[in-house]
Amino acid sequence: MSKLKRRRRELRAAGLLTAPFLFVFTVFFLYPTYKVIALSFTDAPLIGEGQWIGFANYAKLLNDRLFFTSLWNNLYFVLLTVVPTTVIALLIALAVSKLKGRMQALVLTLFFLPYVLPVSVVTLIWAWMLDFQFGILQPLIAAVTGKPVPVFRNPYWVMPMIAVVTIWWTNGFNVLLLIAGLRNIPQDLYEAASLDGATPWQRFWRVTWPLLWPVTALVLTLQLILQLKLFDQVYLLSNGGPFNSSYVVLMQMYREAFQLNNGGYASAIAMVLFLVIVIVSVLQFQILRIGGRK
C-alpha cells in the first residue's frame, strides 16, 4: 500500500511540475498550429471566421506563379548559404582552436559578436556599407565590376549579397558549435596519429573529420531550417525586389495575411512551407547520418 501511495505522490508531483510547460505548449504552440491548419481550409480573413472551401487554397497555390518564384528564391538562398557558411565556420573553428588562453577567447568573441546583434542593426550596417553613393565597400565592388553597383536593386546581386550579410551575421553560432565539437575530440588520438607518422592533412581527414561529423551534420540541418525561414533580411534590405528576384515564401505569406487580409490563403502558404521544411530537413539529416557511417 505504501508503494502505491508513493507512486501516486510521484505522479502528482510530476503533474504539477509539467503542468506549466504543458499549458504554455498548448496555448502558444498546439492551439495556434490547429488554427493555422483549420484556416488553410477556409476563405477566412486574418481575423474572423470564414467559409469551409476544402482544398481550394492549396489548388490555388499550384497555379500561383508568384508562389513558385518565391519558393525557388528560398531554395536558391539555401544553396548560397547552408554549405558555404558551414565550410567557413569549420575553417574559422579550426583556426581558433589553435589559439590559446585570452587570445582564443578574444578572437571567438569577435566572431560571435555579430550574432547577438538584432537583424535591424545588421541590415542597417550593411545597407550603409553597400550604399550606392557613399558605401565604403563600393570601391571594392567597382574594382571588380568596373563601376559601382546598387546591389540591393540589382536582380543578379541582391540574393548573393543578402547571403553574405546572413553568413556574416549568423556564422558565430556555427563556429561556437564546431569549437565545442573539436574540444570533445581526445588529444590522445592526435598524439597516436603523430607517432604513426600522420601528416596534418591525414590527422584532419582520419581523426578530426569523422569525430566532428555529427556536429557538422547538426550545423547543416539547423542552417537549412533557418534559411528556409528567410524573411527579416529580405524585408529590410530589398523588400522582395527588384522584379521579385528576392521575393521569398514568408514575404508572400506576410503580404497575403497582413496586406491583403487573406488569412486562409496565407495559412495554406504557411502549411506548405512547414511541410517543405520538415521533409527537406529530415531527408538531409538522414542522408548526412548515413554518410557519416561510411
PDB file of C-alpha atoms in Angstrom:
ATOM      1  CA  MET A   1       0.000   0.000   0.000  1.00  0.00           C
ATOM      2  CA  SER A   2       2.865   2.355   0.830  1.00  0.00           C
ATOM      3  CA  LYS A   3       4.347   1.764  -2.616  1.00  0.00           C
ATOM      4  CA  LEU A   4       1.029   2.709  -4.217  1.00  0.00           C
ATOM      5  CA  LYS A   5       0.849   5.929  -2.171  1.00  0.00           C
ATOM      6  CA  ARG A   6       4.444   6.787  -3.039  1.00  0.00           C
ATOM      7  CA  ARG A   7       3.697   6.169  -6.700  1.00  0.00           C
ATOM      8  CA  ARG A   8       0.678   8.464  -6.538  1.00  0.00           C
ATOM      9  CA  ARG A   9       2.713  11.194  -4.846  1.00  0.00           C
ATOM     10  CA  GLU A  10       5.370  10.915  -7.550  1.00  0.00           C
ATOM     11  CA  LEU A  11       2.755  11.153 -10.293  1.00  0.00           C
ATOM     12  CA  ARG A  12       1.132  14.146  -8.563  1.00  0.00           C
ATOM     13  CA  ALA A  13       4.488  15.881  -8.254  1.00  0.00           C
ATOM     14  CA  ALA A  14       5.331  15.113 -11.888  1.00  0.00           C
ATOM     15  CA  GLY A  15       1.969  16.508 -12.971  1.00  0.00           C
ATOM     16  CA  LEU A  16       2.485  19.730 -11.009  1.00  0.00           C
ATOM     17  CA  LEU A  17       5.984  20.194 -12.436  1.00  0.00           C
ATOM     18  CA  THR A  18       4.985  19.557 -16.053  1.00  0.00           C
ATOM     19  CA  ALA A  19       1.666  21.448 -15.926  1.00  0.00           C
ATOM     20  CA  PRO A  20       3.192  24.915 -16.624  1.00  0.00           C
ATOM     21  CA  PHE A  21       5.073  23.597 -19.627  1.00  0.00           C
ATOM     22  CA  LEU A  22       2.030  21.729 -20.966  1.00  0.00           C
ATOM     23  CA  PHE A  23      -0.109  24.845 -20.524  1.00  0.00           C
ATOM     24  CA  VAL A  24       2.355  27.094 -22.371  1.00  0.00           C
ATOM     25  CA  PHE A  25       2.942  24.449 -25.074  1.00  0.00           C
ATOM     26  CA  THR A  26      -0.796  24.005 -25.643  1.00  0.00           C
ATOM     27  CA  VAL A  27      -1.695  27.707 -25.648  1.00  0.00           C
ATOM     28  CA  PHE A  28       1.256  29.006 -27.681  1.00  0.00           C
ATOM     29  CA  PHE A  29       2.003  26.056 -29.992  1.00  0.00           C
ATOM     30  CA  LEU A  30      -0.672  23.373 -30.280  1.00  0.00           C
ATOM     31  CA  TYR A  31      -3.665  25.732 -30.453  1.00  0.00           C
ATOM     32  CA  PRO A  32      -2.062  28.141 -32.986  1.00  0.00           C
ATOM     33  CA  THR A  33      -0.990  25.148 -35.079  1.00  0.00           C
ATOM     34  CA  TYR A  34      -4.532  23.799 -35.049  1.00  0.00           C
ATOM     35  CA  LYS A  35      -5.913  27.226 -36.029  1.00  0.00           C
ATOM     36  CA  VAL A  36      -3.484  27.578 -38.934  1.00  0.00           C
ATOM     37  CA  ILE A  37      -4.400  24.141 -40.245  1.00  0.00           C
ATOM     38  CA  ALA A  38      -8.117  24.879 -39.889  1.00  0.00           C
ATOM     39  CA  LEU A  39      -7.816  28.336 -41.506  1.00  0.00           C
ATOM     40  CA  SER A  40      -5.973  26.894 -44.501  1.00  0.00           C
ATOM     41  CA  PHE A  41      -9.205  25.094 -45.498  1.00  0.00           C
ATOM     42  CA  THR A  42     -11.334  28.269 -45.339  1.00  0.00           C
ATOM     43  CA  ASP A  43     -11.620  31.639 -47.065  1.00  0.00           C
ATOM     44  CA  ALA A  44     -11.318  33.446 -43.721  1.00  0.00           C
ATOM     45  CA  PRO A  45      -9.741  36.881 -43.356  1.00  0.00           C
ATOM     46  CA  LEU A  46      -6.859  37.335 -40.956  1.00  0.00           C
ATOM     47  CA  ILE A  47      -9.274  37.999 -38.073  1.00  0.00           C
ATOM     48  CA  GLY A  48     -12.691  36.381 -38.137  1.00  0.00           C
ATOM     49  CA  GLU A  49     -14.395  33.265 -39.386  1.00  0.00           C
ATOM     50  CA  GLY A  50     -14.693  32.095 -42.968  1.00  0.00           C
ATOM     51  CA  GLN A  51     -16.458  29.531 -45.107  1.00  0.00           C
ATOM     52  CA  TRP A  52     -15.104  25.996 -45.499  1.00  0.00           C
ATOM     53  CA  ILE A  53     -13.665  25.664 -49.016  1.00  0.00           C
ATOM     54  CA  GLY A  54     -11.721  22.403 -48.676  1.00  0.00           C
ATOM     55  CA  PHE A  55      -8.502  22.231 -50.671  1.00  0.00           C
ATOM     56  CA  ALA A  56      -9.262  25.311 -52.780  1.00  0.00           C
ATOM     57  CA  ASN A  57      -6.415  27.328 -51.247  1.00  0.00           C
ATOM     58  CA  TYR A  58      -3.936  24.537 -51.961  1.00  0.00           C
ATOM     59  CA  ALA A  59      -5.259  24.200 -55.527  1.00  0.00           C
ATOM     60  CA  LYS A  60      -4.785  27.946 -55.932  1.00  0.00           C
ATOM     61  CA  LEU A  61      -1.172  27.592 -54.811  1.00  0.00           C
ATOM     62  CA  LEU A  62      -0.486  25.142 -57.622  1.00  0.00           C
ATOM     63  CA  ASN A  63      -1.429  27.849 -60.136  1.00  0.00           C
ATOM     64  CA  ASP A  64       0.244  30.734 -58.291  1.00  0.00           C
ATOM     65  CA  ARG A  65       3.335  31.696 -60.275  1.00  0.00           C
ATOM     66  CA  LEU A  66       4.480  34.092 -57.561  1.00  0.00           C
ATOM     67  CA  PHE A  67       4.486  31.266 -55.019  1.00  0.00           C
ATOM     68  CA  PHE A  68       6.782  29.130 -57.166  1.00  0.00           C
ATOM     69  CA  THR A  69       9.023  32.142 -57.770  1.00  0.00           C
ATOM     70  CA  SER A  70       9.297  32.729 -54.046  1.00  0.00           C
ATOM     71  CA  LEU A  71       9.906  29.016 -53.380  1.00  0.00           C
ATOM     72  CA  TRP A  72      12.709  28.985 -55.958  1.00  0.00           C
ATOM     73  CA  ASN A  73      14.245  32.075 -54.329  1.00  0.00           C
ATOM     74  CA  ASN A  74      14.179  30.262 -50.974  1.00  0.00           C
ATOM     75  CA  LEU A  75      15.938  27.223 -52.455  1.00  0.00           C
ATOM     76  CA  TYR A  76      18.459  29.468 -54.239  1.00  0.00           C
ATOM     77  CA  PHE A  77      19.219  31.172 -50.943  1.00  0.00           C
ATOM     78  CA  VAL A  78      19.726  27.776 -49.284  1.00  0.00           C
ATOM     79  CA  LEU A  79      22.311  26.918 -51.954  1.00  0.00           C
ATOM     80  CA  LEU A  80      24.055  30.246 -51.341  1.00  0.00           C
ATOM     81  CA  THR A  81      24.254  29.902 -47.567  1.00  0.00           C
ATOM     82  CA  VAL A  82      23.968  26.446 -45.998  1.00  0.00           C
ATOM     83  CA  VAL A  83      27.127  24.750 -47.262  1.00  0.00           C
ATOM     84  CA  PRO A  84      29.259  27.934 -47.577  1.00  0.00           C
ATOM     85  CA  THR A  85      28.510  29.090 -44.026  1.00  0.00           C
ATOM     86  CA  THR A  86      29.300  25.617 -42.662  1.00  0.00           C
ATOM     87  CA  VAL A  87      32.623  25.459 -44.525  1.00  0.00           C
ATOM     88  CA  ILE A  88      33.583  28.969 -43.393  1.00  0.00           C
ATOM     89  CA  ALA A  89      32.604  28.174 -39.804  1.00  0.00           C
ATOM     90  CA  LEU A  90      34.680  24.976 -39.891  1.00  0.00           C
ATOM     91  CA  LEU A  91      37.758  26.829 -41.167  1.00  0.00           C
ATOM     92  CA  ILE A  92      37.352  29.523 -38.505  1.00  0.00           C
ATOM     93  CA  ALA A  93      36.830  26.921 -35.763  1.00  0.00           C
ATOM     94  CA  LEU A  94      39.956  25.025 -36.809  1.00  0.00           C
ATOM     95  CA  ALA A  95      41.984  28.255 -36.775  1.00  0.00           C
ATOM     96  CA  VAL A  96      40.590  29.470 -33.439  1.00  0.00           C
ATOM     97  CA  SER A  97      41.167  26.070 -31.819  1.00  0.00           C
ATOM     98  CA  LYS A  98      44.909  26.518 -32.440  1.00  0.00           C
ATOM     99  CA  LEU A  99      44.951  29.640 -30.266  1.00  0.00           C
ATOM    100  CA  LYS A 100      45.318  29.524 -26.508  1.00  0.00           C
ATOM    101  CA  GLY A 101      44.093  31.422 -23.481  1.00  0.00           C
ATOM    102  CA  ARG A 102      42.902  35.006 -23.734  1.00  0.00           C
ATOM    103  CA  MET A 103      43.725  35.327 -27.407  1.00  0.00           C
ATOM    104  CA  GLN A 104      41.375  32.446 -28.230  1.00  0.00           C
ATOM    105  CA  ALA A 105      38.625  33.987 -26.083  1.00  0.00           C
ATOM    106  CA  LEU A 106      39.106  37.401 -27.733  1.00  0.00           C
ATOM    107  CA  VAL A 107      39.011  36.049 -31.298  1.00  0.00           C
ATOM    108  CA  LEU A 108      35.998  33.847 -30.520  1.00  0.00           C
ATOM    109  CA  THR A 109      34.188  36.857 -29.042  1.00  0.00           C
ATOM    110  CA  LEU A 110      34.878  38.919 -32.172  1.00  0.00           C
ATOM    111  CA  PHE A 111      33.426  36.215 -34.413  1.00  0.00           C
ATOM    112  CA  PHE A 112      30.411  35.676 -32.148  1.00  0.00           C
ATOM    113  CA  LEU A 113      29.627  39.381 -31.649  1.00  0.00           C
ATOM    114  CA  PRO A 114      27.557  39.849 -34.861  1.00  0.00           C
ATOM    115  CA  TYR A 115      25.256  37.000 -33.818  1.00  0.00           C
ATOM    116  CA  VAL A 116      23.998  38.921 -30.777  1.00  0.00           C
ATOM    117  CA  LEU A 117      23.050  41.973 -32.864  1.00  0.00           C
ATOM    118  CA  PRO A 118      19.376  42.387 -33.834  1.00  0.00           C
ATOM    119  CA  VAL A 119      18.607  41.992 -37.511  1.00  0.00           C
ATOM    120  CA  SER A 120      17.612  45.653 -37.834  1.00  0.00           C
ATOM    121  CA  VAL A 121      21.102  46.742 -36.734  1.00  0.00           C
ATOM    122  CA  VAL A 122      22.791  44.199 -39.006  1.00  0.00           C
ATOM    123  CA  THR A 123      20.857  45.305 -42.090  1.00  0.00           C
ATOM    124  CA  LEU A 124      21.447  48.985 -41.268  1.00  0.00           C
ATOM    125  CA  ILE A 125      25.209  48.402 -41.049  1.00  0.00           C
ATOM    126  CA  TRP A 126      25.351  46.565 -44.356  1.00  0.00           C
ATOM    127  CA  ALA A 127      22.962  48.937 -46.132  1.00  0.00           C
ATOM    128  CA  TRP A 128      25.320  51.753 -45.144  1.00  0.00           C
ATOM    129  CA  MET A 129      28.480  49.884 -46.199  1.00  0.00           C
ATOM    130  CA  LEU A 130      26.940  48.924 -49.559  1.00  0.00           C
ATOM    131  CA  ASP A 131      25.213  52.229 -50.254  1.00  0.00           C
ATOM    132  CA  PHE A 132      25.452  53.074 -53.963  1.00  0.00           C
ATOM    133  CA  GLN A 133      26.814  56.598 -53.400  1.00  0.00           C
ATOM    134  CA  PHE A 134      28.592  56.561 -50.042  1.00  0.00           C
ATOM    135  CA  GLY A 135      29.176  52.874 -49.205  1.00  0.00           C
ATOM    136  CA  ILE A 136      32.694  52.086 -48.060  1.00  0.00           C
ATOM    137  CA  LEU A 137      32.563  48.741 -49.904  1.00  0.00           C
ATOM    138  CA  GLN A 138      31.555  50.251 -53.241  1.00  0.00           C
ATOM    139  CA  PRO A 139      35.207  50.909 -54.282  1.00  0.00           C
ATOM    140  CA  LEU A 140      35.877  47.188 -53.823  1.00  0.00           C
ATOM    141  CA  ILE A 141      32.846  46.320 -55.972  1.00  0.00           C
ATOM    142  CA  ALA A 142      33.890  48.892 -58.565  1.00  0.00           C
ATOM    143  CA  ALA A 143      37.374  47.344 -58.688  1.00  0.00           C
ATOM    144  CA  VAL A 144      35.774  44.024 -59.678  1.00  0.00           C
ATOM    145  CA  THR A 145      32.943  45.199 -61.957  1.00  0.00           C
ATOM    146  CA  GLY A 146      34.398  48.467 -63.273  1.00  0.00           C
ATOM    147  CA  LYS A 147      31.635  50.600 -61.737  1.00  0.00           C
ATOM    148  CA  PRO A 148      29.616  50.907 -58.525  1.00  0.00           C
ATOM    149  CA  VAL A 149      26.612  48.581 -58.284  1.00  0.00           C
ATOM    150  CA  PRO A 150      23.366  49.218 -56.361  1.00  0.00           C
ATOM    151  CA  VAL A 151      23.492  45.665 -55.053  1.00  0.00           C
ATOM    152  CA  PHE A 152      20.062  45.607 -53.378  1.00  0.00           C
ATOM    153  CA  ARG A 153      18.389  46.995 -56.523  1.00  0.00           C
ATOM    154  CA  ASN A 154      20.144  44.669 -58.940  1.00  0.00           C
ATOM    155  CA  PRO A 155      18.393  41.313 -59.616  1.00  0.00           C
ATOM    156  CA  TYR A 156      21.715  39.496 -60.109  1.00  0.00           C
ATOM    157  CA  TRP A 157      23.381  40.846 -56.968  1.00  0.00           C
ATOM    158  CA  VAL A 158      20.583  41.056 -54.431  1.00  0.00           C
ATOM    159  CA  MET A 159      20.343  37.425 -53.247  1.00  0.00           C
ATOM    160  CA  PRO A 160      24.118  36.774 -53.143  1.00  0.00           C
ATOM    161  CA  MET A 161      24.623  39.965 -51.115  1.00  0.00           C
ATOM    162  CA  ILE A 162      21.817  39.090 -48.703  1.00  0.00           C
ATOM    163  CA  ALA A 163      23.510  35.690 -48.368  1.00  0.00           C
ATOM    164  CA  VAL A 164      26.802  37.438 -47.486  1.00  0.00           C
ATOM    165  CA  VAL A 165      25.016  39.534 -44.847  1.00  0.00           C
ATOM    166  CA  THR A 166      23.351  36.422 -43.411  1.00  0.00           C
ATOM    167  CA  ILE A 167      26.598  34.440 -43.250  1.00  0.00           C
ATOM    168  CA  TRP A 168      28.377  37.328 -41.505  1.00  0.00           C
ATOM    169  CA  TRP A 169      25.500  37.697 -39.054  1.00  0.00           C
ATOM    170  CA  THR A 170      24.828  34.057 -38.104  1.00  0.00           C
ATOM    171  CA  ASN A 171      28.175  32.304 -38.517  1.00  0.00           C
ATOM    172  CA  GLY A 172      29.340  32.955 -34.952  1.00  0.00           C
ATOM    173  CA  PHE A 173      26.871  30.409 -33.597  1.00  0.00           C
ATOM    174  CA  ASN A 174      28.113  27.766 -36.038  1.00  0.00           C
ATOM    175  CA  VAL A 175      31.707  28.482 -35.024  1.00  0.00           C
ATOM    176  CA  LEU A 176      30.760  28.015 -31.379  1.00  0.00           C
ATOM    177  CA  LEU A 177      29.144  24.623 -32.059  1.00  0.00           C
ATOM    178  CA  LEU A 178      32.103  23.387 -34.087  1.00  0.00           C
ATOM    179  CA  ILE A 179      34.649  24.528 -31.485  1.00  0.00           C
ATOM    180  CA  ALA A 180      32.669  22.635 -28.851  1.00  0.00           C
ATOM    181  CA  GLY A 181      32.854  19.572 -31.104  1.00  0.00           C
ATOM    182  CA  LEU A 182      36.606  19.991 -31.583  1.00  0.00           C
ATOM    183  CA  ARG A 183      37.161  20.240 -27.832  1.00  0.00           C
ATOM    184  CA  ASN A 184      35.413  16.906 -27.340  1.00  0.00           C
ATOM    185  CA  ILE A 185      37.943  15.080 -29.526  1.00  0.00           C
ATOM    186  CA  PRO A 186      40.507  13.336 -27.269  1.00  0.00           C
ATOM    187  CA  GLN A 187      44.044  14.674 -27.727  1.00  0.00           C
ATOM    188  CA  ASP A 188      45.375  11.125 -27.327  1.00  0.00           C
ATOM    189  CA  LEU A 189      44.136  10.329 -30.813  1.00  0.00           C
ATOM    190  CA  TYR A 190      46.195  13.146 -32.328  1.00  0.00           C
ATOM    191  CA  GLU A 191      49.273  12.078 -30.366  1.00  0.00           C
ATOM    192  CA  ALA A 192      48.878   8.487 -31.520  1.00  0.00           C
ATOM    193  CA  ALA A 193      48.431   9.611 -35.133  1.00  0.00           C
ATOM    194  CA  SER A 194      51.564  11.794 -34.896  1.00  0.00           C
ATOM    195  CA  LEU A 195      53.566   8.863 -33.538  1.00  0.00           C
ATOM    196  CA  ASP A 196      52.394   6.809 -36.525  1.00  0.00           C
ATOM    197  CA  GLY A 197      53.753   9.496 -38.843  1.00  0.00           C
ATOM    198  CA  ALA A 198      50.423  11.018 -39.938  1.00  0.00           C
ATOM    199  CA  THR A 199      50.602  14.363 -41.715  1.00  0.00           C
ATOM    200  CA  PRO A 200      48.378  17.291 -40.604  1.00  0.00           C
ATOM    201  CA  TRP A 201      46.012  16.562 -43.504  1.00  0.00           C
ATOM    202  CA  GLN A 202      45.824  12.871 -42.559  1.00  0.00           C
ATOM    203  CA  ARG A 203      45.148  13.781 -38.930  1.00  0.00           C
ATOM    204  CA  PHE A 204      42.288  16.022 -40.022  1.00  0.00           C
ATOM    205  CA  TRP A 205      40.821  13.541 -42.502  1.00  0.00           C
ATOM    206  CA  ARG A 206      41.217  10.411 -40.345  1.00  0.00           C
ATOM    207  CA  VAL A 207      40.687  11.818 -36.844  1.00  0.00           C
ATOM    208  CA  THR A 208      39.055  15.256 -36.804  1.00  0.00           C
ATOM    209  CA  TRP A 209      36.552  14.928 -39.621  1.00  0.00           C
ATOM    210  CA  PRO A 210      34.923  11.598 -38.608  1.00  0.00           C
ATOM    211  CA  LEU A 211      34.568  12.664 -34.971  1.00  0.00           C
ATOM    212  CA  LEU A 212      33.355  16.153 -35.893  1.00  0.00           C
ATOM    213  CA  TRP A 213      30.830  14.882 -38.446  1.00  0.00           C
ATOM    214  CA  PRO A 214      27.829  14.642 -36.047  1.00  0.00           C
ATOM    215  CA  VAL A 215      28.262  18.305 -35.073  1.00  0.00           C
ATOM    216  CA  THR A 216      28.733  19.279 -38.728  1.00  0.00           C
ATOM    217  CA  ALA A 217      25.523  17.455 -39.650  1.00  0.00           C
ATOM    218  CA  LEU A 218      23.713  19.322 -36.867  1.00  0.00           C
ATOM    219  CA  VAL A 219      25.031  22.673 -38.146  1.00  0.00           C
ATOM    220  CA  LEU A 220      23.952  21.854 -41.707  1.00  0.00           C
ATOM    221  CA  THR A 221      20.467  20.837 -40.566  1.00  0.00           C
ATOM    222  CA  LEU A 222      19.981  23.919 -38.375  1.00  0.00           C
ATOM    223  CA  GLN A 223      21.167  26.189 -41.175  1.00  0.00           C
ATOM    224  CA  LEU A 224      18.806  24.549 -43.655  1.00  0.00           C
ATOM    225  CA  ILE A 225      15.823  25.148 -41.367  1.00  0.00           C
ATOM    226  CA  LEU A 226      16.837  28.745 -40.605  1.00  0.00           C
ATOM    227  CA  GLN A 227      17.483  29.732 -44.214  1.00  0.00           C
ATOM    228  CA  LEU A 228      14.206  28.258 -45.460  1.00  0.00           C
ATOM    229  CA  LYS A 229      12.505  30.623 -42.983  1.00  0.00           C
ATOM    230  CA  LEU A 230      14.196  33.656 -44.525  1.00  0.00           C
ATOM    231  CA  PHE A 231      12.250  36.895 -44.106  1.00  0.00           C
ATOM    232  CA  ASP A 232      13.812  39.668 -41.996  1.00  0.00           C
ATOM    233  CA  GLN A 233      16.915  40.413 -44.071  1.00  0.00           C
ATOM    234  CA  VAL A 234      14.989  40.429 -47.343  1.00  0.00           C
ATOM    235  CA  TYR A 235      12.203  42.604 -45.965  1.00  0.00           C
ATOM    236  CA  LEU A 236      14.636  45.186 -44.586  1.00  0.00           C
ATOM    237  CA  LEU A 237      17.234  45.222 -47.383  1.00  0.00           C
ATOM    238  CA  SER A 238      15.294  44.740 -50.627  1.00  0.00           C
ATOM    239  CA  ASN A 239      11.605  44.256 -49.739  1.00  0.00           C
ATOM    240  CA  GLY A 240      11.452  41.379 -52.210  1.00  0.00           C
ATOM    241  CA  GLY A 241      12.713  43.317 -55.204  1.00  0.00           C
ATOM    242  CA  PRO A 242      13.813  44.081 -57.740  1.00  0.00           C
ATOM    243  CA  PHE A 243      11.323  42.297 -60.003  1.00  0.00           C
ATOM    244  CA  ASN A 244      10.597  39.702 -57.284  1.00  0.00           C
ATOM    245  CA  SER A 245      14.166  38.444 -57.538  1.00  0.00           C
ATOM    246  CA  SER A 246      14.418  38.292 -53.727  1.00  0.00           C
ATOM    247  CA  TYR A 247      10.749  37.611 -53.013  1.00  0.00           C
ATOM    248  CA  VAL A 248      10.570  34.643 -50.619  1.00  0.00           C
ATOM    249  CA  VAL A 249       7.756  32.454 -49.293  1.00  0.00           C
ATOM    250  CA  LEU A 250       7.391  34.206 -45.945  1.00  0.00           C
ATOM    251  CA  MET A 251       7.095  37.550 -47.732  1.00  0.00           C
ATOM    252  CA  GLN A 252       4.172  36.211 -49.734  1.00  0.00           C
ATOM    253  CA  MET A 253       2.585  34.854 -46.572  1.00  0.00           C
ATOM    254  CA  TYR A 254       3.052  38.252 -44.891  1.00  0.00           C
ATOM    255  CA  ARG A 255       1.553  40.046 -47.893  1.00  0.00           C
ATOM    256  CA  GLU A 256      -1.459  37.762 -48.128  1.00  0.00           C
ATOM    257  CA  ALA A 257      -2.156  37.885 -44.373  1.00  0.00           C
ATOM    258  CA  PHE A 258      -1.389  41.458 -43.337  1.00  0.00           C
ATOM    259  CA  GLN A 259      -1.780  43.459 -46.547  1.00  0.00           C
ATOM    260  CA  LEU A 260      -4.471  41.596 -48.499  1.00  0.00           C
ATOM    261  CA  ASN A 261      -6.286  40.154 -45.442  1.00  0.00           C
ATOM    262  CA  ASN A 262      -6.392  36.638 -46.923  1.00  0.00           C
ATOM    263  CA  GLY A 263      -5.904  34.644 -43.730  1.00  0.00           C
ATOM    264  CA  GLY A 264      -6.956  31.327 -45.234  1.00  0.00           C
ATOM    265  CA  TYR A 265      -4.627  31.552 -48.221  1.00  0.00           C
ATOM    266  CA  ALA A 266      -1.745  32.772 -46.027  1.00  0.00           C
ATOM    267  CA  SER A 267      -2.325  29.778 -43.723  1.00  0.00           C
ATOM    268  CA  ALA A 268      -2.133  27.424 -46.697  1.00  0.00           C
ATOM    269  CA  ILE A 269       1.207  29.005 -47.688  1.00  0.00           C
ATOM    270  CA  ALA A 270       2.438  28.581 -44.113  1.00  0.00           C
ATOM    271  CA  MET A 271       1.441  24.919 -44.061  1.00  0.00           C
ATOM    272  CA  VAL A 272       3.169  24.187 -47.362  1.00  0.00           C
ATOM    273  CA  LEU A 273       6.351  25.906 -46.154  1.00  0.00           C
ATOM    274  CA  PHE A 274       6.166  23.950 -42.890  1.00  0.00           C
ATOM    275  CA  LEU A 275       5.875  20.656 -44.789  1.00  0.00           C
ATOM    276  CA  VAL A 276       8.751  21.615 -47.098  1.00  0.00           C
ATOM    277  CA  ILE A 277      10.969  22.427 -44.092  1.00  0.00           C
ATOM    278  CA  VAL A 278      10.072  19.169 -42.312  1.00  0.00           C
ATOM    279  CA  ILE A 279      10.541  16.948 -45.378  1.00  0.00           C
ATOM    280  CA  VAL A 280      13.767  18.571 -46.600  1.00  0.00           C
ATOM    281  CA  SER A 281      15.378  18.784 -43.153  1.00  0.00           C
ATOM    282  CA  VAL A 282      14.504  15.173 -42.258  1.00  0.00           C
ATOM    283  CA  LEU A 283      15.804  13.926 -45.616  1.00  0.00           C
ATOM    284  CA  GLN A 284      19.000  15.930 -45.261  1.00  0.00           C
ATOM    285  CA  PHE A 285      19.593  14.740 -41.702  1.00  0.00           C
ATOM    286  CA  GLN A 286      19.063  11.096 -42.685  1.00  0.00           C
ATOM    287  CA  ILE A 287      21.383  11.438 -45.694  1.00  0.00           C
ATOM    288  CA  LEU A 288      24.037  13.100 -43.544  1.00  0.00           C
ATOM    289  CA  ARG A 289      23.674  10.417 -40.864  1.00  0.00           C
ATOM    290  CA  ILE A 290      24.081   7.660 -43.446  1.00  0.00           C
ATOM    291  CA  GLY A 291      27.068   9.486 -44.929  1.00  0.00           C
ATOM    292  CA  GLY A 292      28.653   9.759 -41.501  1.00  0.00           C
ATOM    293  CA  ARG A 293      28.544   5.988 -41.007  1.00  0.00           C
ATOM    294  CA  LYS A 294      30.601   5.260 -44.089  1.00  0.00           C
TER     295      LYS A 294
END
